[in-house]
Short mmCIF file of C-alpha atoms in Angstrom, two decimals:
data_model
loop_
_atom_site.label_atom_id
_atom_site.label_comp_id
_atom_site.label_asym_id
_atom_site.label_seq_id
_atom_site.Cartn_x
_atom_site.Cartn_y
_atom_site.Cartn_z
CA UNK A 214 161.98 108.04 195.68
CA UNK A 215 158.66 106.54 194.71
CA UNK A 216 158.00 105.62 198.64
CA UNK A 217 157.96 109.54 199.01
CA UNK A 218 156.08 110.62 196.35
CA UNK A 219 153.60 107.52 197.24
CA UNK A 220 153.22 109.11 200.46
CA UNK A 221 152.98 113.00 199.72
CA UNK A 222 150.25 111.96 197.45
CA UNK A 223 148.84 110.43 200.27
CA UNK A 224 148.59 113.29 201.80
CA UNK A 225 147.51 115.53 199.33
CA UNK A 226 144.21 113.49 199.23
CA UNK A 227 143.76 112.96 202.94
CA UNK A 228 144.24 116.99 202.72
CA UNK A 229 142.28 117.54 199.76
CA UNK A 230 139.45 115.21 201.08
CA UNK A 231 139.01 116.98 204.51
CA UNK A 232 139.19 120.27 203.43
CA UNK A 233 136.64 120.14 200.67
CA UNK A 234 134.96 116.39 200.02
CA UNK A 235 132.17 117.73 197.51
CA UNK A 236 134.60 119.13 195.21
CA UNK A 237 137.40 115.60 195.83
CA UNK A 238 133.92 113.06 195.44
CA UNK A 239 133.87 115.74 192.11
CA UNK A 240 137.09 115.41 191.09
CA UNK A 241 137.17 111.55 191.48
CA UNK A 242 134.25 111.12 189.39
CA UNK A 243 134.93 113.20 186.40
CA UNK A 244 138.77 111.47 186.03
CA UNK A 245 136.98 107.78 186.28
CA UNK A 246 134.94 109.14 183.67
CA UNK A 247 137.37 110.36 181.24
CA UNK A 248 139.52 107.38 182.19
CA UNK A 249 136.40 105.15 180.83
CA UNK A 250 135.82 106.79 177.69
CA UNK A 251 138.88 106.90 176.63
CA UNK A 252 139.65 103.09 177.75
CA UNK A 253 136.27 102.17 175.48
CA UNK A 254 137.66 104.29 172.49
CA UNK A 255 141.17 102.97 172.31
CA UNK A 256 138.91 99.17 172.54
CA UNK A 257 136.87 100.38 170.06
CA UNK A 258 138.98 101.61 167.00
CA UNK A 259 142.46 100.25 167.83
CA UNK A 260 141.82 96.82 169.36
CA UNK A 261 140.95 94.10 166.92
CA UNK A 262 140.01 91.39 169.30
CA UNK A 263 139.43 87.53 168.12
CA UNK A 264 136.23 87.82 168.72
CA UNK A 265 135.54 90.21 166.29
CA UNK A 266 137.52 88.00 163.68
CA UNK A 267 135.83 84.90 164.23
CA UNK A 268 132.41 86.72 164.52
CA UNK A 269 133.23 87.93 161.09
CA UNK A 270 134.38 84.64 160.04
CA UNK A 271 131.14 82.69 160.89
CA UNK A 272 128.98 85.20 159.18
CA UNK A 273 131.00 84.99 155.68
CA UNK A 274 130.54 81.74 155.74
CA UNK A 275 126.43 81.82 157.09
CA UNK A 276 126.14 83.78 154.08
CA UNK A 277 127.90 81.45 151.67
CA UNK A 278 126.12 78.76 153.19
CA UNK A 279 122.92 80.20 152.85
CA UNK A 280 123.24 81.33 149.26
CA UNK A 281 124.42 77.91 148.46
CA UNK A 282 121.35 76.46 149.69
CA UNK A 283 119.21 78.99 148.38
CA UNK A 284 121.12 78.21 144.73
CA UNK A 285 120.33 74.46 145.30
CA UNK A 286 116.91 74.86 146.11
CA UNK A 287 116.07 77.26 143.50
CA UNK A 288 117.57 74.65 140.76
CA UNK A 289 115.37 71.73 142.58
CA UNK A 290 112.01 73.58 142.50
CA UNK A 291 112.61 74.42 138.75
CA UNK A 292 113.06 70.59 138.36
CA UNK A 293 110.27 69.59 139.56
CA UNK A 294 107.90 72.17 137.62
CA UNK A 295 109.58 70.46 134.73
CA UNK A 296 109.35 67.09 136.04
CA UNK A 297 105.39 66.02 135.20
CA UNK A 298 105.18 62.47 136.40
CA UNK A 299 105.98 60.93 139.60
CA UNK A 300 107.65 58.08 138.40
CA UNK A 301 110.14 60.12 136.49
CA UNK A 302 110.38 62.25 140.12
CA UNK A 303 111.40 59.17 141.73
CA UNK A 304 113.87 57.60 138.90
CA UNK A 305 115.42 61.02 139.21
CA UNK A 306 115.75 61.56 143.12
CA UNK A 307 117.31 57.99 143.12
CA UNK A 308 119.81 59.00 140.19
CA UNK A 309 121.00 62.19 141.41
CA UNK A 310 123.10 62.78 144.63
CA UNK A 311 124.14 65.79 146.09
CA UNK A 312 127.79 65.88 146.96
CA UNK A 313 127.68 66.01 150.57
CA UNK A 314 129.79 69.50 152.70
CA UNK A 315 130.97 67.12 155.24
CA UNK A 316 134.90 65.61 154.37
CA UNK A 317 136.52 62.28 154.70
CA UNK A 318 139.36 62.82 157.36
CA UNK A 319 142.28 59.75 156.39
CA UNK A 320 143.82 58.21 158.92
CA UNK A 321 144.38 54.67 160.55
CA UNK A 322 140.46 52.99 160.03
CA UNK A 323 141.37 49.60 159.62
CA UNK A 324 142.90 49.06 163.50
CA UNK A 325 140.41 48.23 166.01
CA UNK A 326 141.53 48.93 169.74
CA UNK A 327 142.03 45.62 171.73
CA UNK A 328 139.24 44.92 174.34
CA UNK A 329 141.03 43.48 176.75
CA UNK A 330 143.39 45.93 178.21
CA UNK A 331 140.80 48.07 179.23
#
């Protein structure tokens, strides 16, 4: 059944495209084109693709990494317009650390690989 309608419609545009090639080149063209927009606007507004989800992901956290920093450095240049000696400046830098955004991952540290069976 599909082997026959395969081939009438095989005909139909072998027909179609000696009879009148202008209009079947028009034809062609106008159903790509509808078949492209509507293949970008079902992408657009019904497709959520992982992309978009980690591109939204990396710029929450850009932003909450950047008004972090910009909260740090705001608190460390009102220190040091309070801070009027340089020795005091130093004592301080040395006293307070900044916890670091990097983590400690546990796991086996203490065993060492042996050497010799490479």
């Amino acid at each position: 059944m599909a082997i026959c309608i395969t081939i009438l419609a095989a005909i139909g545009l072998v027909g179609s495209l000696i009879s009148n090639p202008a209009g079947f080149l028009q034809r062609i063209a106008v159903i790509v084109l509808i078949v492209a927009a509507v293949y970008f606007l079902v992408r657009r507004f019904y497709q959520s693709s992982p992309e978009k989800r980690e591109q939204r992901a990396f710029v929450k956290a850009a932003k909450k990494s950047k008004k972090r920093l910009q909260h740090k450095d705001s608190g460390h240049n009102k220190q040091r317009a309070n801070v009027r000696s340089l020795a005091s400046l130093r004592r301080n830098k040395a006293t307070k650390k900044h916890p670091s955004h990097l983590t400690v991952i546990e796991g086996k540290k203490g065993k060492k690989k042996d050497r010799a069976t490479f």
